[in-house]
XYZ file of C-alpha atoms in Angstrom:
733
model
C -0.097 -0.007 0.096
C 3.197 1.986 0.411
C 3.389 2.241 -3.437
C -0.554 3.379 -3.541
C -0.541 5.820 -0.812
C 2.543 7.546 -1.603
C 1.312 8.486 -5.351
C 0.995 12.399 -6.073
C -0.062 14.337 -8.804
C 0.530 17.687 -10.206
C -1.817 19.964 -12.626
C 0.453 22.358 -14.839
C -1.530 25.931 -15.712
C 0.090 28.308 -17.725
C 3.436 26.174 -16.737
C 2.993 26.328 -13.274
C 1.905 24.075 -10.508
C -0.152 25.004 -7.305
C 0.904 21.948 -5.437
C 0.515 18.125 -5.552
C -2.919 16.429 -5.198
C -2.765 13.253 -3.028
C -5.335 10.436 -3.797
C -7.227 9.142 -1.009
C -9.842 6.682 -2.590
C -7.593 4.092 -3.655
C -6.769 2.980 -7.153
C -8.372 4.584 -10.477
C -8.529 3.251 -13.926
C -5.513 3.581 -16.064
C -2.955 3.169 -12.997
C 0.115 1.046 -13.805
C -0.177 -1.146 -10.436
C -4.043 -1.736 -11.015
C -3.595 -4.977 -12.984
C -1.281 -6.673 -10.549
C -3.041 -5.515 -7.180
C -6.501 -6.955 -9.094
C -4.881 -10.655 -9.723
C -3.228 -10.611 -6.512
C -6.534 -9.843 -4.804
C -8.506 -12.193 -6.834
C -6.073 -15.032 -6.318
C -7.232 -14.885 -2.703
C -10.940 -15.578 -4.027
C -9.682 -18.382 -5.978
C -7.987 -19.901 -3.310
C -10.821 -19.290 -0.564
C -13.225 -21.372 -3.244
C -10.723 -23.934 -3.643
C -10.146 -24.182 0.175
C -13.734 -24.713 0.685
C -14.022 -27.271 -1.929
C -11.304 -29.461 -0.548
C -12.973 -29.251 2.781
C -16.416 -30.666 1.457
C -18.025 -27.115 1.939
C -18.513 -26.776 -1.860
C -18.968 -29.611 -4.479
C -18.199 -27.769 -7.618
C -18.419 -29.627 -10.822
C -16.802 -33.200 -11.890
C -17.546 -33.810 -15.807
C -16.313 -37.413 -15.305
C -16.193 -39.801 -12.374
C -12.487 -39.545 -12.190
C -11.576 -36.110 -13.866
C -10.607 -32.911 -12.039
C -13.298 -30.826 -10.046
C -14.121 -27.519 -11.497
C -14.760 -24.753 -8.726
C -13.493 -21.526 -10.472
C -12.193 -20.285 -13.707
C -10.928 -16.413 -13.635
C -10.010 -14.131 -16.568
C -9.122 -10.816 -15.645
C -12.397 -9.344 -13.810
C -14.536 -12.277 -15.424
C -15.063 -14.853 -13.126
C -16.915 -18.260 -13.172
C -17.984 -20.246 -10.657
C -19.242 -23.842 -10.651
C -21.283 -25.365 -8.037
C -24.287 -27.634 -7.220
C -27.681 -26.479 -7.761
C -28.595 -26.870 -4.123
C -29.571 -24.169 -1.387
C -26.488 -25.205 0.801
C -24.280 -24.603 -2.027
C -25.670 -21.432 -3.088
C -25.914 -20.386 0.410
C -21.860 -20.866 1.287
C -21.123 -19.352 -2.250
C -22.822 -16.360 -0.957
C -20.963 -16.247 2.223
C -17.566 -16.552 0.479
C -18.590 -13.871 -2.056
C -19.597 -11.567 1.037
C -16.402 -12.242 3.403
C -14.140 -11.409 -0.010
C -16.014 -8.187 -0.789
C -15.573 -7.076 3.116
C -11.697 -8.060 2.770
C -11.036 -6.432 -0.450
C -13.489 -3.793 -0.665
C -14.888 -4.664 -3.990
C -18.501 -5.219 -4.980
C -20.267 -7.859 -7.150
C -21.889 -6.267 -10.398
C -25.270 -7.980 -9.987
C -26.683 -6.120 -13.329
C -23.974 -7.978 -15.003
C -23.779 -11.341 -13.417
C -25.760 -14.726 -15.310
C -26.352 -18.021 -14.310
C -26.280 -21.100 -16.447
C -28.653 -24.173 -15.309
C -28.200 -27.772 -16.482
C -31.632 -29.254 -18.107
C -32.211 -30.916 -15.141
C -32.511 -28.383 -12.814
C -36.241 -27.679 -11.313
C -37.539 -24.507 -11.597
C -38.142 -23.921 -8.248
C -34.487 -24.217 -7.656
C -33.767 -21.916 -10.681
C -35.848 -19.244 -9.137
C -34.214 -19.873 -5.644
C -30.659 -19.286 -7.010
C -31.183 -16.343 -9.194
C -32.912 -14.628 -6.038
C -30.125 -15.789 -3.512
C -27.451 -14.533 -6.076
C -29.275 -11.768 -7.518
C -28.340 -12.356 -10.736
C -30.348 -12.907 -14.149
C -30.979 -15.988 -16.206
C -28.361 -16.681 -19.142
C -29.874 -17.172 -22.474
C -28.362 -20.167 -24.587
C -26.484 -17.747 -26.962
C -24.927 -15.759 -24.413
C -20.979 -14.809 -24.983
C -18.191 -14.962 -22.663
C -14.926 -13.439 -23.476
C -16.165 -12.960 -26.845
C -17.024 -16.732 -27.561
C -20.464 -18.796 -27.209
C -20.420 -19.956 -23.421
C -22.425 -22.874 -24.841
C -21.474 -24.093 -28.377
C -23.579 -26.629 -29.983
C -25.820 -25.320 -32.536
C -25.765 -22.986 -35.427
C -28.127 -20.800 -33.398
C -25.561 -20.465 -30.688
C -23.036 -18.646 -32.966
C -25.560 -16.302 -34.303
C -23.848 -13.433 -32.277
C -20.691 -14.416 -33.985
C -22.444 -14.036 -37.365
C -24.106 -10.670 -36.336
C -20.749 -9.271 -35.107
C -18.990 -10.215 -38.637
C -21.869 -8.951 -40.590
C -21.910 -5.552 -38.720
C -17.997 -5.090 -39.658
C -18.952 -5.997 -43.381
C -22.113 -3.480 -43.406
C -20.103 -0.456 -41.949
C -20.031 2.766 -44.290
C -16.509 2.810 -44.377
C -16.318 -1.058 -45.699
C -18.733 0.077 -48.074
C -16.637 2.546 -50.016
C -13.507 0.220 -50.048
C -11.486 -0.950 -53.095
C -11.133 -4.596 -53.317
C -7.331 -4.313 -52.360
C -8.891 -2.445 -49.311
C -11.622 -5.290 -48.717
C -8.803 -8.183 -48.602
C -6.874 -6.277 -45.907
C -10.398 -5.990 -43.877
C -10.760 -9.638 -44.252
C -7.354 -10.379 -43.194
C -7.103 -8.172 -40.362
C -10.814 -8.296 -38.830
C -12.856 -10.829 -39.786
C -10.374 -13.984 -39.864
C -9.213 -12.794 -36.343
C -12.549 -12.632 -35.151
C -13.117 -16.363 -36.541
C -9.645 -17.402 -35.127
C -10.705 -16.264 -31.746
C -13.933 -18.229 -31.826
C -12.469 -21.333 -33.344
C -9.487 -21.575 -30.776
C -12.127 -22.541 -28.154
C -14.864 -24.515 -30.155
C -15.920 -26.086 -33.336
C -17.781 -24.056 -35.526
C -20.832 -25.636 -37.179
C -20.430 -26.278 -40.908
C -23.658 -23.979 -41.508
C -22.233 -21.079 -39.716
C -19.066 -21.314 -41.513
C -21.038 -21.502 -44.982
C -23.121 -18.362 -43.750
C -19.807 -16.207 -42.925
C -18.058 -17.313 -46.289
C -21.311 -16.260 -48.338
C -21.305 -12.794 -46.652
C -17.461 -12.425 -47.236
C -17.819 -13.448 -50.891
C -20.788 -11.009 -51.303
C -19.015 -8.109 -49.578
C -15.819 -8.838 -51.743
C -17.486 -8.448 -55.162
C -19.859 -6.030 -54.281
C -19.702 -2.405 -54.910
C -21.282 0.387 -52.813
C -24.200 -2.304 -51.646
C -24.634 -3.244 -55.233
C -24.231 -6.897 -55.709
C -21.832 -8.112 -58.254
C -21.162 -11.079 -60.081
C -18.398 -13.337 -58.379
C -15.435 -13.400 -61.573
C -13.412 -15.945 -59.743
C -14.268 -19.250 -57.524
C -13.749 -18.895 -53.920
C -11.588 -21.604 -53.714
C -8.950 -19.758 -56.020
C -9.199 -17.103 -54.323
C -8.092 -18.743 -50.856
C -4.689 -20.128 -52.564
C -1.312 -18.814 -51.650
C -0.112 -15.915 -53.658
C 2.632 -17.880 -55.381
C -0.022 -20.701 -56.371
C -2.092 -18.163 -57.994
C -4.445 -17.083 -55.264
C -5.114 -13.927 -53.164
C -3.777 -15.441 -49.543
C -7.023 -15.595 -47.836
C -8.100 -18.080 -45.497
C -10.728 -21.063 -46.360
C -12.881 -20.982 -43.165
C -13.812 -24.697 -43.487
C -10.086 -25.653 -43.948
C -9.209 -23.027 -40.820
C -11.683 -24.583 -38.668
C -10.313 -28.217 -39.070
C -6.601 -26.847 -38.603
C -7.996 -25.951 -35.183
C -9.247 -28.877 -34.474
C -5.854 -30.579 -35.417
C -4.223 -28.301 -33.072
C -6.721 -29.741 -30.157
C -5.860 -33.110 -31.452
C -2.001 -32.441 -30.971
C -2.367 -30.946 -27.541
C -4.081 -34.117 -26.492
C -1.425 -36.432 -28.022
C 1.533 -34.124 -26.386
C 0.130 -34.639 -22.986
C -0.400 -30.974 -22.509
C -0.984 -29.756 -18.828
C -3.938 -27.701 -19.433
C -6.969 -27.833 -17.401
C -9.182 -29.117 -20.657
C -7.051 -31.650 -21.716
C -7.198 -33.322 -18.345
C -10.933 -33.098 -18.577
C -10.966 -34.759 -21.968
C -8.836 -37.450 -21.192
C -10.393 -38.251 -17.947
C -14.107 -38.282 -19.727
C -13.069 -39.889 -23.141
C -9.756 -41.523 -22.919
C -9.645 -43.501 -19.791
C -7.630 -46.788 -21.174
C -6.726 -45.649 -24.693
C -4.926 -43.133 -26.519
C -6.307 -40.097 -28.853
C -5.738 -42.265 -31.923
C -7.181 -45.507 -31.164
C -10.344 -43.816 -29.356
C -13.869 -44.847 -30.820
C -16.078 -42.980 -28.772
C -18.443 -41.335 -30.460
C -21.995 -41.668 -28.274
C -22.642 -38.879 -25.649
C -19.954 -36.628 -26.657
C -19.716 -32.944 -27.250
C -19.774 -31.407 -30.747
C -15.936 -30.754 -30.068
C -15.113 -34.002 -29.565
C -16.875 -35.182 -32.303
C -15.379 -32.738 -34.499
C -11.716 -33.959 -33.175
C -12.526 -37.429 -34.102
C -13.663 -36.541 -37.519
C -10.391 -34.562 -37.973
C -8.145 -36.970 -36.914
C -7.900 -38.852 -40.266
C -6.116 -35.704 -41.756
C -2.902 -35.809 -39.503
C -3.163 -39.357 -38.376
C -0.803 -40.641 -40.883
C 1.466 -37.292 -40.166
C 2.138 -38.243 -36.511
C 5.205 -40.389 -35.725
C 7.244 -41.155 -32.537
C 10.922 -40.685 -32.967
C 12.205 -43.079 -30.156
C 14.917 -41.782 -27.932
C 15.223 -44.179 -24.995
C 11.603 -45.278 -24.954
C 10.181 -44.493 -21.698
C 7.622 -41.917 -22.750
C 6.061 -43.828 -25.916
C 3.573 -46.323 -25.112
C 3.812 -49.980 -26.862
C -0.144 -49.701 -27.857
C -2.075 -47.355 -29.031
C 1.013 -45.245 -30.507
C 2.136 -44.613 -33.887
C 5.678 -45.490 -33.608
C 5.786 -48.240 -36.012
C 3.800 -49.100 -39.189
C 1.348 -51.525 -38.028
C 0.358 -49.691 -34.715
C -3.047 -49.501 -36.051
C -3.921 -53.104 -36.259
C -2.682 -53.718 -32.361
C -4.658 -52.735 -29.573
C -4.005 -53.487 -25.774
C -5.973 -56.645 -24.172
C -5.317 -55.718 -20.500
C -4.280 -53.091 -17.923
C -0.641 -54.285 -18.284
C -0.311 -53.605 -22.053
C -2.034 -50.263 -21.492
C 0.927 -49.109 -19.125
C 3.623 -50.961 -21.534
C 6.322 -48.811 -22.685
C 8.458 -49.324 -25.546
C 11.491 -49.298 -23.352
C 10.100 -52.587 -21.839
C 10.418 -54.359 -25.012
C 14.710 -53.956 -25.327
C 17.159 -55.863 -23.931
C 19.458 -54.092 -20.710
C 22.517 -54.661 -23.072
C 20.349 -53.057 -26.462
C 18.451 -54.025 -28.831
C 14.850 -56.015 -29.402
C 13.903 -58.337 -26.739
C 12.424 -60.808 -29.605
C 10.619 -63.211 -27.001
C 8.478 -60.227 -25.603
C 7.729 -58.748 -28.818
C 6.643 -62.179 -30.230
C 4.506 -62.417 -27.115
C 3.077 -59.287 -27.072
C 2.508 -58.297 -30.584
C 2.779 -61.823 -32.300
C 5.093 -63.220 -34.825
C 4.190 -61.407 -37.850
C 4.178 -58.068 -35.981
C 7.250 -58.486 -34.101
C 8.831 -59.632 -37.150
C 7.596 -55.967 -38.953
C 8.991 -54.232 -35.831
C 12.273 -55.978 -35.637
C 12.803 -55.256 -39.618
C 11.401 -51.628 -40.015
C 12.108 -49.990 -36.437
C 15.153 -49.056 -34.669
C 15.162 -49.993 -31.338
C 15.459 -47.226 -28.629
C 18.689 -46.436 -26.679
C 17.726 -47.311 -23.213
C 20.771 -45.834 -21.627
C 20.714 -42.893 -23.586
C 19.756 -39.562 -22.116
C 17.116 -38.496 -25.260
C 13.470 -38.653 -24.545
C 11.002 -39.704 -27.110
C 9.527 -37.234 -29.496
C 6.157 -36.872 -31.232
C 6.860 -35.690 -34.583
C 4.463 -33.919 -37.093
C 6.184 -35.220 -40.021
C 4.016 -32.916 -42.414
C 6.451 -29.917 -41.373
C 10.125 -30.054 -41.898
C 11.223 -29.257 -38.347
C 8.558 -32.121 -36.966
C 6.900 -29.689 -34.871
C 3.313 -28.618 -35.275
C 2.238 -25.403 -36.286
C -1.170 -23.887 -37.382
C 0.283 -22.860 -40.475
C 1.337 -26.454 -41.695
C -1.973 -27.850 -40.315
C -3.711 -25.457 -42.343
C -1.803 -26.129 -45.759
C -2.415 -29.909 -45.020
C -6.437 -29.658 -44.343
C -6.797 -27.361 -47.535
C -4.178 -29.471 -49.481
C -2.422 -26.080 -50.375
C 0.806 -26.860 -52.698
C 4.000 -26.086 -52.019
C 5.215 -25.826 -55.596
C 4.598 -22.507 -57.262
C 2.077 -22.028 -60.073
C 2.923 -22.752 -63.794
C 3.918 -19.042 -64.038
C 6.041 -18.387 -61.368
C 8.202 -15.866 -62.930
C 4.853 -14.125 -63.818
C 3.222 -14.008 -59.993
C 6.437 -12.715 -58.811
C 6.308 -9.946 -61.121
C 2.995 -9.282 -59.927
C 3.116 -9.589 -56.289
C 6.973 -8.730 -55.762
C 7.819 -5.861 -57.781
C 8.274 -2.768 -55.571
C 6.447 0.408 -56.590
C 3.401 -1.256 -57.526
C 0.089 -0.140 -55.823
C -2.155 -2.702 -54.109
C -4.920 -1.817 -56.659
C -2.564 -2.353 -59.538
C -1.331 -5.748 -58.494
C -4.961 -6.961 -57.648
C -5.932 -5.501 -61.564
C -3.047 -7.798 -62.794
C -3.979 -10.939 -60.625
C -7.358 -10.499 -62.357
C -6.088 -9.700 -65.635
C -4.064 -13.482 -65.433
C -6.944 -15.285 -64.591
C -9.147 -13.616 -67.193
C -11.705 -12.244 -64.961
C -12.257 -8.665 -65.911
C -15.771 -8.040 -66.635
C -15.778 -7.939 -70.386
C -18.345 -8.604 -72.965
C -16.856 -12.132 -73.674
C -16.951 -12.992 -70.167
C -20.159 -11.571 -68.676
C -21.964 -12.770 -72.223
C -20.700 -16.616 -71.955
C -22.145 -16.293 -68.239
C -25.637 -14.936 -68.832
C -26.604 -16.033 -72.233
C -23.723 -18.411 -73.470
C -22.838 -16.106 -76.394
C -20.098 -13.601 -76.999
C -20.980 -9.792 -77.350
C -18.505 -7.223 -79.855
C -16.102 -4.935 -78.639
C -17.463 -2.013 -76.921
C -15.050 0.475 -78.776
C -14.349 -1.070 -82.376
C -17.453 -3.298 -82.666
C -16.107 -5.948 -85.259
C -14.326 -8.478 -83.074
C -15.586 -10.322 -79.844
C -14.511 -8.041 -76.413
C -12.060 -10.967 -75.088
C -9.436 -9.720 -72.911
C -6.405 -10.178 -75.430
C -8.618 -7.959 -77.882
C -9.582 -5.260 -74.866
C -6.373 -4.714 -73.776
C -3.924 -5.491 -76.663
C -5.431 -6.217 -79.985
C -8.066 -3.580 -80.430
C -6.963 -0.944 -82.697
C -7.645 1.320 -80.052
C -5.180 -0.395 -77.600
C -2.559 -1.131 -80.612
C -2.014 2.670 -81.101
C -1.721 3.461 -77.420
C 0.572 0.704 -76.759
C 2.766 1.740 -79.704
C 2.790 5.269 -78.970
C 3.887 4.659 -75.390
C 7.317 4.965 -74.036
C 7.415 1.114 -73.973
C 6.593 1.234 -77.625
C 5.147 -2.132 -77.914
C 3.988 -4.067 -81.148
C 0.769 -6.007 -79.722
C -0.378 -7.293 -82.909
C 2.132 -9.612 -82.802
C 1.056 -11.427 -79.473
C -1.059 -14.852 -79.293
C -4.554 -15.098 -77.576
C -3.481 -16.801 -74.137
C -3.494 -14.237 -71.369
C -0.994 -15.768 -69.366
C 1.365 -16.112 -72.395
C 0.765 -12.335 -73.221
C 1.830 -11.402 -69.479
C 4.641 -13.386 -69.867
C 5.931 -12.053 -72.740
C 5.909 -8.733 -71.783
C 6.761 -9.147 -67.992
C 9.175 -11.745 -68.470
C 13.018 -11.430 -68.121
C 12.291 -7.336 -67.386
C 13.831 -5.567 -64.713
C 12.001 -4.390 -61.932
C 11.637 -0.908 -63.183
C 10.421 -1.863 -66.738
C 8.154 -4.284 -64.797
C 6.467 -1.444 -63.012
C 6.180 0.688 -66.049
C 4.360 -2.318 -67.694
C 1.974 -2.480 -64.735
C 1.242 1.298 -64.508
C 0.275 1.226 -68.513
C -2.026 -1.646 -68.099
C -3.585 -0.059 -65.207
C -3.895 3.440 -67.263
C -5.227 1.244 -70.007
C -7.929 -0.302 -68.163
C -9.019 3.374 -66.550
C -9.106 5.000 -69.840
C -10.969 2.096 -71.560
C -13.872 2.264 -68.779
C -13.711 6.142 -68.963
C -14.625 6.195 -72.861
C -16.973 3.098 -72.250
C -19.112 4.133 -69.652
C -18.379 8.126 -69.602
C -18.234 8.704 -73.141
C -14.658 10.747 -72.924
C -12.241 10.038 -75.890
C -9.087 8.796 -74.970
C -5.977 10.080 -76.905
C -2.077 8.642 -76.630
C -1.170 11.802 -74.679
C -4.095 10.957 -72.041
C -2.622 7.612 -71.725
C 0.978 8.502 -71.331
C -0.063 11.270 -68.727
C -2.184 8.862 -66.659
C 0.329 6.149 -66.636
C 3.323 8.334 -65.833
C 0.851 10.210 -63.012
C 0.848 6.430 -61.546
C 4.301 5.853 -61.601
C 5.170 9.439 -59.687
C 2.705 8.667 -57.277
C 4.430 5.069 -56.461
C 7.954 7.329 -56.205
C 6.250 10.122 -54.156
C 4.910 7.342 -51.742
C 8.379 5.930 -51.458
C 7.285 2.518 -53.145
C 10.468 2.445 -55.308
C 13.094 2.922 -52.763
C 15.800 0.223 -53.436
C 17.214 -2.889 -50.927
C 20.459 -2.126 -49.430
C 21.878 -5.475 -50.606
C 22.317 -6.876 -47.412
C 25.197 -7.392 -44.920
C 28.645 -7.795 -45.970
C 30.063 -11.355 -44.553
C 33.047 -10.598 -42.570
C 36.198 -12.785 -43.426
C 37.211 -14.427 -40.183
C 40.963 -14.868 -39.608
C 41.895 -17.956 -37.570
C 45.058 -19.122 -35.602
C 44.340 -22.486 -35.603
C 43.757 -25.746 -37.947
C 40.568 -24.929 -40.442
C 38.241 -27.717 -41.716
C 36.207 -26.775 -44.537
C 33.365 -29.313 -45.001
C 30.284 -29.857 -47.396
C 27.755 -31.948 -48.696
C 26.410 -32.849 -52.090
C 22.713 -34.272 -52.164
C 21.025 -35.423 -55.210
C 18.193 -37.988 -54.030
C 17.728 -39.651 -50.864
C 19.725 -42.666 -52.244
C 22.626 -40.457 -53.796
C 24.632 -38.343 -51.214
C 28.076 -37.530 -50.630
C 29.991 -35.415 -47.853
C 33.702 -34.341 -47.642
C 35.991 -32.223 -45.394
C 39.404 -30.703 -46.112
C 41.731 -29.765 -43.153
C 44.777 -26.925 -43.337
C 47.169 -25.294 -40.887
C 47.644 -21.915 -40.237
C 49.362 -21.237 -43.428
C 46.590 -22.742 -45.697
C 48.661 -25.936 -46.330
C 46.532 -28.801 -46.947
C 46.936 -31.427 -44.470
C 44.196 -34.153 -44.828
C 40.874 -34.450 -46.647
C 38.237 -37.229 -46.506
C 34.940 -38.085 -48.154
C 31.869 -40.663 -47.727
C 28.519 -41.457 -49.681
C 25.499 -43.067 -48.818
C 21.908 -42.652 -48.595
C 20.435 -39.371 -46.545
C 17.441 -37.294 -46.188
C 18.186 -34.106 -47.390
C 21.128 -31.655 -48.375
C 21.243 -30.347 -44.549
C 21.747 -33.996 -43.513
C 24.387 -34.067 -45.873
C 26.028 -31.064 -44.227
C 25.520 -32.755 -40.633
C 27.285 -35.856 -41.837
C 30.428 -34.050 -43.379
C 30.642 -32.159 -39.740
C 30.170 -35.296 -37.922
C 32.966 -37.116 -40.617
C 35.421 -34.129 -40.019
C 35.005 -33.456 -36.074
C 35.441 -37.205 -35.224
C 38.911 -36.913 -37.887
C 39.963 -33.990 -35.974
C 39.744 -35.423 -32.555
C 41.060 -38.491 -33.903
C 44.379 -36.734 -35.130
C 44.700 -35.102 -31.894
C 43.862 -31.307 -32.560
C 42.164 -29.328 -29.750
C 41.395 -26.077 -31.607
C 39.931 -26.059 -35.054
C 37.627 -23.709 -36.774
C 34.855 -25.466 -39.267
C 33.826 -23.516 -42.115
C 30.451 -24.419 -43.941
C 28.380 -22.938 -46.601
C 25.484 -23.976 -44.357
C 23.623 -21.135 -42.363
C 21.392 -23.133 -40.296
C 23.898 -25.626 -39.548
C 26.296 -22.695 -38.287
C 23.406 -21.067 -36.304
C 22.914 -24.296 -34.177
C 26.230 -24.443 -33.532
C 26.746 -20.924 -32.149
C 23.276 -21.314 -30.045
C 21.348 -18.895 -32.395
C 18.878 -21.229 -33.829
C 17.399 -24.353 -31.576
C 18.238 -27.654 -33.319
C 14.445 -28.805 -32.847
C 13.508 -26.038 -35.260
C 15.151 -27.852 -38.087
C 14.211 -31.260 -40.093
C 12.987 -33.603 -37.663
C 14.900 -36.668 -39.564
C 18.326 -35.110 -38.982
C 17.639 -34.222 -35.224
C 19.638 -37.327 -33.287
C 22.467 -36.802 -36.045
C 22.482 -33.034 -35.258
C 22.543 -33.893 -31.257
C 25.504 -36.043 -31.826
C 27.411 -32.616 -33.530
C 26.124 -30.315 -30.860
C 27.458 -32.790 -28.173
C 31.124 -32.957 -30.021
C 31.379 -29.084 -29.897
C 30.040 -28.826 -26.438
C 32.817 -31.490 -24.870
C 35.506 -29.811 -27.149
C 35.680 -25.756 -26.563
C 38.233 -25.317 -28.971
C 36.244 -26.237 -31.514
C 34.259 -23.204 -33.171
C 32.217 -22.893 -36.301
C 31.684 -20.190 -39.188
C 29.566 -19.162 -41.952
C 31.542 -18.780 -45.432
C 30.054 -18.505 -48.901
C 29.647 -21.185 -51.320
C 32.355 -19.517 -53.765
C 35.214 -19.910 -51.067
C 34.604 -23.725 -50.352
C 34.789 -24.764 -53.872
C 37.703 -27.445 -53.764
C 35.611 -29.335 -51.278
C 32.066 -28.860 -53.210
C 33.960 -30.937 -55.664
C 35.183 -33.510 -53.407
C 31.561 -33.730 -52.189
C 30.058 -34.267 -55.584
C 32.885 -36.828 -56.414
C 31.880 -38.720 -53.664
C 28.492 -38.872 -54.568
C 28.877 -39.599 -58.261
C 31.335 -42.301 -57.965
C 30.023 -43.767 -54.197
C 33.548 -43.336 -52.808
C 34.897 -43.611 -49.555
C 38.210 -42.200 -48.882
C 40.606 -40.493 -46.851
C 44.058 -39.813 -46.658
C 47.303 -37.512 -47.014
C 47.971 -37.374 -50.972
C 45.627 -35.507 -53.188
C 45.294 -37.191 -56.838
C 41.696 -37.276 -56.260
C 41.667 -33.236 -55.657
C 43.680 -32.719 -59.084
C 41.282 -35.254 -60.947
C 38.245 -33.164 -59.464
C 39.916 -29.876 -61.019
C 40.386 -31.002 -64.230
């Protein structure tokens, strides 16, 4: 209280103060100490309720026979109290609240207090509880912390739909351009859905309504509904795959369900995980559970989403003391085996290994049968019981093995990691500096042939093409309107670009590739601005009746270019930071790997002294997982050889930035490819026990010799080490 009572405030009037004001009525809103003091005070109330629950004065709520007891949930100043609908329970809750109010000086906001009842509560008891607590009855669609408190049917999510509809119908949103609408959807609508999906599974009907409203909002203009020109499934693709990068709401909802499954599988300490396991997973894992009757809608949604992630979950065995032998995906036939007794429920993989190492074949046959035991011995590597490595559950869809919402969304939405058929064109559209967002969106529509021209609209309405609005001779297709029409050809020819558009073909993407492909950034910006100016002038002449001349075209295109320059959009890149050349006074070892395909890889090292004289080299070849794995294998080979030769100080040079960051403690090992995790731990251990070992990054150009060694080893499947250098001369030839 000394911090509170010692606070003083002064008011300056004309630069002068008439003294200090000492507050005497406690804290006020905005005081920096308010949140901390409030949390400390509310912690007392929570402990009072928990103490009475442990002593039997309060019963709380238990959702399953062996589950944890719920008596209170607290978030900031929002408090949920759980209890039995009985007179004794209500009296004691009121007594605890009154006692806390006297101690803290706080008061209950009765006008904002609401009560939920179970369906089996008698009406007389409901009336008594409401009167005793001086609260009102909560309706089923009541919102708590921005999410429905009861989330079972679509009507419970109606407040969410109304809130999103209010955001979309605001007068500011009505006059937004489509580029602005994309920003609104990404920054406002999607976060609102993310908050709701993080606590419950939103019904499909609700998501369909929201997606329909968002689609209408995106394509409409000034409350005038227009025809959607591109399917929503194309819009929700990533930008480098031909879309706009918006999220598909159904897939996003499934991704959050997969996140809940991941927390259940990784034994999260969250309270809801403990409740779900006690209620639905008594003697089985989340992957082998078959319960679907008398379950919540969220649990049913989790079971439906399980098939999307199940084949991408695998246990990476360390010492085998965390992974259960049954019901867990640690071998290929795990889904065909189920525990038949409580002993098998508690059986660990480490129990199936001999003390000296290797599988215990007798135990495997006894527990799984001969066929499954044989498969495990052939396909699964036995855990190292004596090691300090822990078992890890791996999300194999992600390269680093760690689950993330982004990767889960890509899995559910089947987002391709490979670019579109025209990556250079997409790169020019989205990455050219100095292009306004509305121009980028126009180019994207042009690429998809979705501009509102007579050919597109006519085929959709009457299945017939319409003539060009300017020349009247040819069908109003996109290539004709923007490039082949005599009006457009004259503008392009007299422009600063001087294009002969009459020689272009009729394919839209090919035309854009022809004028965008292989040009520098400044020319790409000019082409984009000229296309946008041409479209604006065409719309002005068709709908406004104003004749456009080449001078108008040049002036409008140049005005867009000047606008972007003045806005600072064309500022160049500084080229990055220069790599500092590190001089070392010790043994230097250069390593490199060469990877072609999983069964074709090579790695090599080259050891030299302080003067740069070559001391030794070595190379190996074999099957690996990735280029990173080849670099790690090269580092392992080199480090072991340096230790074998008796050198205590050595600087290892590599062109693999990720490996260098791990060895310099700027990147965690579990953030890289999960398949190379154990080999990477071996490298880290060697550097830890040898303090004279250091790692540095060098550009690929400086390790050309060892790069050729690694490639030579890969091509010839060669394993060699020595002090003479005939192979080096052969590689240099």
